[in-house]
């Protein structure tokens, strides 16, 4: 397997591990951890898309020429995605605290105020 | 100023949202500020629609005056973020502007007893900015960013009544569903970027070859947007979120759901429009999902006792009509004769139904909010005899219920009739399901009407009065629109619906960036 293949494999595995946690775990916090793992996987995938072998960081300098830098766009995208992910996680955790205060449990099987 | 309209439409609600927290503890001022900003946004989106109708597609590039940057080698590619506003984008923008204005007016008195309202209005304006960004952008990654803005603001608003456990529960459910959907969108964006090295929708749609990776990307985008627009079998979050959200937010939240529907159409028609063979399959999937959605939604609605929950299940069911109408159009997308014969009409029905449904379902949810405001309960069995006490709410409810059941001369009839007529030509069975759904809808609204408004007046509601004026104004605006759209459907169809449909059909025009490339 080439080196870039390792990244793709790792990224997709992370996405699937996260999805598995979201779909099967009963603890709300574990679901949120799964969400974060999935997000890391997607970010890793985006970063590996812009990877160029033996290239340097895309910062304007004497060493960086158009041919030997990695693609900067995925890095900008991932930076945005990380910030969005932080916002989502922060909001989700604060709502989870609220859920725990009202129901005294984080087990999603027992949080069943809404039915029908 | 006119050429900066697409940017202003986003900038004004964002600016308003970040000013609102300054009105700490002065809730009335915050509310008035939100009404002012959303009113201004409404004016701007109307101007935008006028521009798009008279001058054709509008393109706005951030950081340059022309979308195409010519490199020294003569290589012409879009490298900047651009907003590409065509008929359907402007159409959705009108719905968003109108509904956030109505929501802000309604919230003015609906939420008097709550605290932390400056945050509420901040989130309302952020939600508006997110929706408007989603429908105007011409960049795939930008779409993801605005999708996330709308879903974060939306889920915070769903959990706004944080003293209720159910609200937090619904909020976190909505947040998890939206995050998974958005991450899948980002995954698809990564796949497409990896292959083609571009994020611009128009440019990507020219390059796409439909190899297996593209199929995965299409599947991911289709599923995640279908999930976010509440299509069966991913509809479970809709009733919870719509029920628990404060009623003033229901109109913008509805539009945010249909912004995802817009994204679904944009992906199917523009991004993958070039693929000639497989689009019919995608169209059939969309139509069948539509029929399932409308039927399952309405059967679930029949058994509900909570008035807002009942209406939320109807929202799912009505989404089915839009999927069916536009799905039929997609099925015959590459069959020119069938497209002219009935495909275009079916799509017009589906697109027209989006705005009609947003109007009458918002109206119904607002009347449900009014019932909650005076009675303090949402349980239908505990209400009764309210018709005499609240005449305007009753009349608004009747208009909304008649519109959703497709009774002429209200707006629901106009779009449903187009859908029945056109869908019948593709497959009679689909049209029969659609009509049966309509009858069941009427049945369940008769039940609501009888148990909430009719019957002997109850003692505990002796002192009930009509709701305050801002709530009445919001309801009357929507009721008037229901009647107007029903009486003059041709005007609305010609002015805003057919331009939107043609924008979806003529994806070649979208690809050319308005002739600049």
PDB file of C-alpha atoms in Angstrom, chain B residues 177-390:
ATOM      1  CA  UNK B 177     -28.716  14.110  13.336  1.00  0.00           C
ATOM      2  CA  UNK B 178     -27.583  17.380  11.748  1.00  0.00           C
ATOM      3  CA  UNK B 179     -23.940  16.842  12.641  1.00  0.00           C
ATOM      4  CA  UNK B 180     -23.850  13.356  11.172  1.00  0.00           C
ATOM      5  CA  UNK B 181     -25.559  14.654   8.024  1.00  0.00           C
ATOM      6  CA  UNK B 182     -23.159  17.597   7.707  1.00  0.00           C
ATOM      7  CA  UNK B 183     -20.112  15.395   8.285  1.00  0.00           C
ATOM      8  CA  UNK B 184     -21.298  13.112   5.501  1.00  0.00           C
ATOM      9  CA  UNK B 185     -21.668  16.173   3.264  1.00  0.00           C
ATOM     10  CA  UNK B 186     -18.095  17.131   4.129  1.00  0.00           C
ATOM     11  CA  UNK B 187     -16.970  13.575   3.364  1.00  0.00           C
ATOM     12  CA  UNK B 188     -18.564  13.859  -0.081  1.00  0.00           C
ATOM     13  CA  UNK B 189     -16.936  17.262  -0.574  1.00  0.00           C
ATOM     14  CA  UNK B 190     -13.580  15.660   0.232  1.00  0.00           C
ATOM     15  CA  UNK B 191     -14.159  12.886  -2.290  1.00  0.00           C
ATOM     16  CA  UNK B 192     -15.090  15.355  -5.019  1.00  0.00           C
ATOM     17  CA  UNK B 193     -12.241  17.722  -4.232  1.00  0.00           C
ATOM     18  CA  UNK B 194      -9.763  14.857  -4.255  1.00  0.00           C
ATOM     19  CA  UNK B 195     -10.760  13.942  -7.778  1.00  0.00           C
ATOM     20  CA  UNK B 196     -11.367  17.259  -9.452  1.00  0.00           C
ATOM     21  CA  UNK B 197      -9.492  19.782  -7.308  1.00  0.00           C
ATOM     22  CA  UNK B 198     -12.388  22.257  -7.307  1.00  0.00           C
ATOM     23  CA  UNK B 199     -15.214  23.236  -5.029  1.00  0.00           C
ATOM     24  CA  UNK B 200     -17.257  25.455  -7.328  1.00  0.00           C
ATOM     25  CA  UNK B 201     -20.594  23.792  -8.085  1.00  0.00           C
ATOM     26  CA  UNK B 202     -20.812  25.028 -11.650  1.00  0.00           C
ATOM     27  CA  UNK B 203     -17.232  24.071 -12.474  1.00  0.00           C
ATOM     28  CA  UNK B 204     -17.526  20.680 -10.766  1.00  0.00           C
ATOM     29  CA  UNK B 205     -20.715  19.848 -12.621  1.00  0.00           C
ATOM     30  CA  UNK B 206     -18.865  20.261 -15.925  1.00  0.00           C
ATOM     31  CA  UNK B 207     -16.072  17.907 -14.893  1.00  0.00           C
ATOM     32  CA  UNK B 208     -18.057  15.120 -13.324  1.00  0.00           C
ATOM     33  CA  UNK B 209     -17.695  11.735 -15.022  1.00  0.00           C
ATOM     34  CA  UNK B 210     -19.726   9.527 -12.687  1.00  0.00           C
ATOM     35  CA  UNK B 211     -17.111   6.969 -11.812  1.00  0.00           C
ATOM     36  CA  UNK B 212     -17.662   4.790  -8.686  1.00  0.00           C
ATOM     37  CA  UNK B 213     -16.263   7.499  -6.379  1.00  0.00           C
ATOM     38  CA  UNK B 214     -18.726  10.028  -7.785  1.00  0.00           C
ATOM     39  CA  UNK B 215     -21.524   7.542  -7.174  1.00  0.00           C
ATOM     40  CA  UNK B 216     -20.439   7.308  -3.517  1.00  0.00           C
ATOM     41  CA  UNK B 217     -20.378  11.099  -3.296  1.00  0.00           C
ATOM     42  CA  UNK B 218     -23.860  11.357  -4.849  1.00  0.00           C
ATOM     43  CA  UNK B 219     -25.165   8.692  -2.459  1.00  0.00           C
ATOM     44  CA  UNK B 220     -23.705  10.483   0.571  1.00  0.00           C
ATOM     45  CA  UNK B 221     -25.037  13.880  -0.485  1.00  0.00           C
ATOM     46  CA  UNK B 222     -28.469  12.499  -1.384  1.00  0.00           C
ATOM     47  CA  UNK B 223     -28.833  10.597   1.893  1.00  0.00           C
ATOM     48  CA  UNK B 224     -27.624  13.365   4.140  1.00  0.00           C
ATOM     49  CA  UNK B 225     -29.819  16.037   2.568  1.00  0.00           C
ATOM     50  CA  UNK B 226     -32.799  13.668   2.561  1.00  0.00           C
ATOM     51  CA  UNK B 227     -32.097  13.082   6.262  1.00  0.00           C
ATOM     52  CA  UNK B 228     -32.022  16.796   6.963  1.00  0.00           C
ATOM     53  CA  UNK B 229     -35.227  17.496   5.071  1.00  0.00           C
ATOM     54  CA  UNK B 230     -37.085  14.908   7.111  1.00  0.00           C
ATOM     55  CA  UNK B 231     -37.861  12.301   4.483  1.00  0.00           C
ATOM     56  CA  UNK B 232     -38.901   8.828   5.612  1.00  0.00           C
ATOM     57  CA  UNK B 233     -37.044   6.741   6.959  1.00  0.00           C
ATOM     58  CA  UNK B 234     -34.923   9.511   8.513  1.00  0.00           C
ATOM     59  CA  UNK B 235     -37.887  11.543   9.754  1.00  0.00           C
ATOM     60  CA  UNK B 236     -37.785  10.689  13.478  1.00  0.00           C
ATOM     61  CA  UNK B 237     -36.193  13.989  14.540  1.00  0.00           C
ATOM     62  CA  UNK B 238     -38.827  16.203  12.866  1.00  0.00           C
ATOM     63  CA  UNK B 239     -41.758  15.789  15.299  1.00  0.00           C
ATOM     64  CA  UNK B 240     -39.525  16.204  18.346  1.00  0.00           C
ATOM     65  CA  UNK B 241     -37.765  19.295  17.050  1.00  0.00           C
ATOM     66  CA  UNK B 242     -40.897  21.021  15.725  1.00  0.00           C
ATOM     67  CA  UNK B 243     -42.858  20.275  18.877  1.00  0.00           C
ATOM     68  CA  UNK B 244     -40.316  21.526  21.362  1.00  0.00           C
ATOM     69  CA  UNK B 245     -39.117  24.617  19.540  1.00  0.00           C
ATOM     70  CA  UNK B 246     -40.839  27.880  20.603  1.00  0.00           C
ATOM     71  CA  UNK B 247     -43.619  28.546  18.083  1.00  0.00           C
ATOM     72  CA  UNK B 248     -42.018  31.751  16.817  1.00  0.00           C
ATOM     73  CA  UNK B 249     -39.088  29.721  15.509  1.00  0.00           C
ATOM     74  CA  UNK B 250     -41.239  27.192  13.690  1.00  0.00           C
ATOM     75  CA  UNK B 251     -41.442  29.247  10.465  1.00  0.00           C
ATOM     76  CA  UNK B 252     -37.649  29.733  10.051  1.00  0.00           C
ATOM     77  CA  UNK B 253     -36.988  26.150  11.184  1.00  0.00           C
ATOM     78  CA  UNK B 254     -39.369  24.902   8.485  1.00  0.00           C
ATOM     79  CA  UNK B 255     -37.476  26.937   5.902  1.00  0.00           C
ATOM     80  CA  UNK B 256     -34.172  25.537   7.145  1.00  0.00           C
ATOM     81  CA  UNK B 257     -35.556  22.039   6.566  1.00  0.00           C
ATOM     82  CA  UNK B 258     -36.518  23.008   3.033  1.00  0.00           C
ATOM     83  CA  UNK B 259     -33.142  24.637   2.454  1.00  0.00           C
ATOM     84  CA  UNK B 260     -31.800  21.091   2.733  1.00  0.00           C
ATOM     85  CA  UNK B 261     -34.453  20.014   0.250  1.00  0.00           C
ATOM     86  CA  UNK B 262     -33.181  22.771  -2.041  1.00  0.00           C
ATOM     87  CA  UNK B 263     -29.647  21.417  -1.596  1.00  0.00           C
ATOM     88  CA  UNK B 264     -30.940  17.959  -2.521  1.00  0.00           C
ATOM     89  CA  UNK B 265     -32.457  19.366  -5.733  1.00  0.00           C
ATOM     90  CA  UNK B 266     -29.336  21.373  -6.481  1.00  0.00           C
ATOM     91  CA  UNK B 267     -27.133  18.303  -6.121  1.00  0.00           C
ATOM     92  CA  UNK B 268     -29.419  16.099  -8.237  1.00  0.00           C
ATOM     93  CA  UNK B 269     -30.180  18.620 -10.969  1.00  0.00           C
ATOM     94  CA  UNK B 270     -27.058  20.741 -11.253  1.00  0.00           C
ATOM     95  CA  UNK B 271     -24.095  18.890  -9.806  1.00  0.00           C
ATOM     96  CA  UNK B 272     -25.044  15.542 -11.316  1.00  0.00           C
ATOM     97  CA  UNK B 273     -27.284  16.915 -14.068  1.00  0.00           C
ATOM     98  CA  UNK B 274     -24.923  15.763 -16.817  1.00  0.00           C
ATOM     99  CA  UNK B 275     -25.327  12.062 -16.064  1.00  0.00           C
ATOM    100  CA  UNK B 276     -27.921  10.966 -18.584  1.00  0.00           C
ATOM    101  CA  UNK B 277     -28.714   7.342 -17.756  1.00  0.00           C
ATOM    102  CA  UNK B 278     -28.793   7.062 -14.005  1.00  0.00           C
ATOM    103  CA  UNK B 279     -30.775  10.207 -13.223  1.00  0.00           C
ATOM    104  CA  UNK B 280     -34.052   8.420 -13.992  1.00  0.00           C
ATOM    105  CA  UNK B 281     -33.219   5.905 -11.252  1.00  0.00           C
ATOM    106  CA  UNK B 282     -32.464   8.711  -8.811  1.00  0.00           C
ATOM    107  CA  UNK B 283     -35.766  10.326  -9.837  1.00  0.00           C
ATOM    108  CA  UNK B 284     -37.673   7.116  -9.150  1.00  0.00           C
ATOM    109  CA  UNK B 285     -35.971   6.784  -5.765  1.00  0.00           C
ATOM    110  CA  UNK B 286     -36.978  10.367  -4.977  1.00  0.00           C
ATOM    111  CA  UNK B 287     -40.604   9.826  -6.086  1.00  0.00           C
ATOM    112  CA  UNK B 288     -41.003   6.610  -4.112  1.00  0.00           C
ATOM    113  CA  UNK B 289     -39.392   8.174  -1.049  1.00  0.00           C
ATOM    114  CA  UNK B 290     -41.884  10.992  -1.530  1.00  0.00           C
ATOM    115  CA  UNK B 291     -44.905   8.670  -1.591  1.00  0.00           C
ATOM    116  CA  UNK B 292     -43.658   6.737   1.451  1.00  0.00           C
ATOM    117  CA  UNK B 293     -42.961   9.994   3.275  1.00  0.00           C
ATOM    118  CA  UNK B 294     -46.418  11.433   2.671  1.00  0.00           C
ATOM    119  CA  UNK B 295     -48.221   8.242   3.583  1.00  0.00           C
ATOM    120  CA  UNK B 296     -46.259   7.312   6.712  1.00  0.00           C
ATOM    121  CA  UNK B 297     -46.298  10.932   7.891  1.00  0.00           C
ATOM    122  CA  UNK B 298     -50.059  11.246   7.651  1.00  0.00           C
ATOM    123  CA  UNK B 299     -50.821   7.901   9.276  1.00  0.00           C
ATOM    124  CA  UNK B 300     -48.595   8.803  12.216  1.00  0.00           C
ATOM    125  CA  UNK B 301     -50.346  12.173  12.470  1.00  0.00           C
ATOM    126  CA  UNK B 302     -53.800  10.631  12.793  1.00  0.00           C
ATOM    127  CA  UNK B 303     -53.085   9.122  16.221  1.00  0.00           C
ATOM    128  CA  UNK B 304     -51.441  12.147  17.880  1.00  0.00           C
ATOM    129  CA  UNK B 305     -52.956  13.979  20.832  1.00  0.00           C
ATOM    130  CA  UNK B 306     -50.382  16.761  21.087  1.00  0.00           C
ATOM    131  CA  UNK B 307     -51.479  19.495  18.694  1.00  0.00           C
ATOM    132  CA  UNK B 308     -47.966  20.569  17.622  1.00  0.00           C
ATOM    133  CA  UNK B 309     -46.799  16.970  17.288  1.00  0.00           C
ATOM    134  CA  UNK B 310     -49.758  16.233  15.029  1.00  0.00           C
ATOM    135  CA  UNK B 311     -48.874  19.195  12.820  1.00  0.00           C
ATOM    136  CA  UNK B 312     -45.209  18.143  12.742  1.00  0.00           C
ATOM    137  CA  UNK B 313     -46.156  14.753  11.364  1.00  0.00           C
ATOM    138  CA  UNK B 314     -48.136  16.577   8.710  1.00  0.00           C
ATOM    139  CA  UNK B 315     -45.001  18.567   7.898  1.00  0.00           C
ATOM    140  CA  UNK B 316     -43.268  15.250   7.147  1.00  0.00           C
ATOM    141  CA  UNK B 317     -46.199  14.145   5.037  1.00  0.00           C
ATOM    142  CA  UNK B 318     -46.230  17.364   3.006  1.00  0.00           C
ATOM    143  CA  UNK B 319     -42.487  17.087   2.328  1.00  0.00           C
ATOM    144  CA  UNK B 320     -43.465  13.937   0.447  1.00  0.00           C
ATOM    145  CA  UNK B 321     -45.467  15.973  -2.083  1.00  0.00           C
ATOM    146  CA  UNK B 322     -42.428  18.109  -2.892  1.00  0.00           C
ATOM    147  CA  UNK B 323     -40.194  15.062  -3.259  1.00  0.00           C
ATOM    148  CA  UNK B 324     -42.824  13.394  -5.450  1.00  0.00           C
ATOM    149  CA  UNK B 325     -43.351  16.415  -7.697  1.00  0.00           C
ATOM    150  CA  UNK B 326     -39.709  17.180  -8.268  1.00  0.00           C
ATOM    151  CA  UNK B 327     -38.791  13.478  -8.335  1.00  0.00           C
ATOM    152  CA  UNK B 328     -41.174  12.958 -11.267  1.00  0.00           C
ATOM    153  CA  UNK B 329     -39.464  15.843 -13.028  1.00  0.00           C
ATOM    154  CA  UNK B 330     -36.076  14.243 -12.373  1.00  0.00           C
ATOM    155  CA  UNK B 331     -37.274  10.888 -13.696  1.00  0.00           C
ATOM    156  CA  UNK B 332     -38.015  12.363 -17.112  1.00  0.00           C
ATOM    157  CA  UNK B 333     -35.216  14.935 -16.919  1.00  0.00           C
ATOM    158  CA  UNK B 334     -33.393  13.669 -19.994  1.00  0.00           C
ATOM    159  CA  UNK B 335     -36.539  12.768 -21.935  1.00  0.00           C
ATOM    160  CA  UNK B 336     -37.222  16.097 -23.635  1.00  0.00           C
ATOM    161  CA  UNK B 337     -40.759  15.351 -24.792  1.00  0.00           C
ATOM    162  CA  UNK B 338     -42.003  13.963 -21.488  1.00  0.00           C
ATOM    163  CA  UNK B 339     -40.313  16.828 -19.678  1.00  0.00           C
ATOM    164  CA  UNK B 340     -42.267  19.403 -21.676  1.00  0.00           C
ATOM    165  CA  UNK B 341     -45.463  17.344 -21.523  1.00  0.00           C
ATOM    166  CA  UNK B 342     -45.676  16.815 -17.757  1.00  0.00           C
ATOM    167  CA  UNK B 343     -42.219  16.872 -16.126  1.00  0.00           C
ATOM    168  CA  UNK B 344     -42.031  20.635 -15.931  1.00  0.00           C
ATOM    169  CA  UNK B 345     -45.554  20.883 -14.516  1.00  0.00           C
ATOM    170  CA  UNK B 346     -44.772  18.258 -11.896  1.00  0.00           C
ATOM    171  CA  UNK B 347     -41.672  20.151 -10.843  1.00  0.00           C
ATOM    172  CA  UNK B 348     -43.610  23.407 -10.756  1.00  0.00           C
ATOM    173  CA  UNK B 349     -46.111  21.688  -8.473  1.00  0.00           C
ATOM    174  CA  UNK B 350     -43.337  20.445  -6.208  1.00  0.00           C
ATOM    175  CA  UNK B 351     -41.545  23.788  -6.034  1.00  0.00           C
ATOM    176  CA  UNK B 352     -44.796  25.737  -5.621  1.00  0.00           C
ATOM    177  CA  UNK B 353     -45.718  23.354  -2.826  1.00  0.00           C
ATOM    178  CA  UNK B 354     -42.535  24.305  -0.949  1.00  0.00           C
ATOM    179  CA  UNK B 355     -43.584  27.931  -0.488  1.00  0.00           C
ATOM    180  CA  UNK B 356     -47.262  27.047  -0.016  1.00  0.00           C
ATOM    181  CA  UNK B 357     -46.412  24.502   2.619  1.00  0.00           C
ATOM    182  CA  UNK B 358     -44.049  26.861   4.395  1.00  0.00           C
ATOM    183  CA  UNK B 359     -46.847  29.435   4.549  1.00  0.00           C
ATOM    184  CA  UNK B 360     -49.746  27.275   5.711  1.00  0.00           C
ATOM    185  CA  UNK B 361     -47.752  24.997   7.993  1.00  0.00           C
ATOM    186  CA  UNK B 362     -46.179  28.036   9.672  1.00  0.00           C
ATOM    187  CA  UNK B 363     -49.680  29.450  10.045  1.00  0.00           C
ATOM    188  CA  UNK B 364     -50.939  26.226  11.632  1.00  0.00           C
ATOM    189  CA  UNK B 365     -47.968  25.955  13.979  1.00  0.00           C
ATOM    190  CA  UNK B 366     -48.434  29.592  14.970  1.00  0.00           C
ATOM    191  CA  UNK B 367     -52.085  28.971  15.807  1.00  0.00           C
ATOM    192  CA  UNK B 368     -50.963  25.947  17.834  1.00  0.00           C
ATOM    193  CA  UNK B 369     -48.557  28.302  19.614  1.00  0.00           C
ATOM    194  CA  UNK B 370     -51.455  30.683  20.254  1.00  0.00           C
ATOM    195  CA  UNK B 371     -53.477  27.835  21.772  1.00  0.00           C
ATOM    196  CA  UNK B 372     -50.496  26.959  23.975  1.00  0.00           C
ATOM    197  CA  UNK B 373     -50.135  30.638  24.913  1.00  0.00           C
ATOM    198  CA  UNK B 374     -53.681  30.894  26.278  1.00  0.00           C
ATOM    199  CA  UNK B 375     -54.240  27.374  27.622  1.00  0.00           C
ATOM    200  CA  UNK B 376     -50.733  26.370  28.719  1.00  0.00           C
ATOM    201  CA  UNK B 377     -51.190  22.892  27.270  1.00  0.00           C
ATOM    202  CA  UNK B 378     -50.687  21.227  23.935  1.00  0.00           C
ATOM    203  CA  UNK B 379     -52.908  18.257  24.704  1.00  0.00           C
ATOM    204  CA  UNK B 380     -55.976  18.299  22.462  1.00  0.00           C
ATOM    205  CA  UNK B 381     -58.097  16.401  24.992  1.00  0.00           C
ATOM    206  CA  UNK B 382     -57.746  19.231  27.503  1.00  0.00           C
ATOM    207  CA  UNK B 383     -58.877  21.971  25.127  1.00  0.00           C
ATOM    208  CA  UNK B 384     -62.331  22.858  23.960  1.00  0.00           C
ATOM    209  CA  UNK B 385     -64.766  25.618  23.106  1.00  0.00           C
ATOM    210  CA  UNK B 386     -62.109  28.173  22.221  1.00  0.00           C
ATOM    211  CA  UNK B 387     -63.726  29.363  18.983  1.00  0.00           C
ATOM    212  CA  UNK B 388     -65.802  32.086  20.632  1.00  0.00           C
ATOM    213  CA  UNK B 389     -62.927  33.342  22.754  1.00  0.00           C
ATOM    214  CA  UNK B 390     -60.361  33.546  19.977  1.00  0.00           C
TER     215      UNK B 390
END
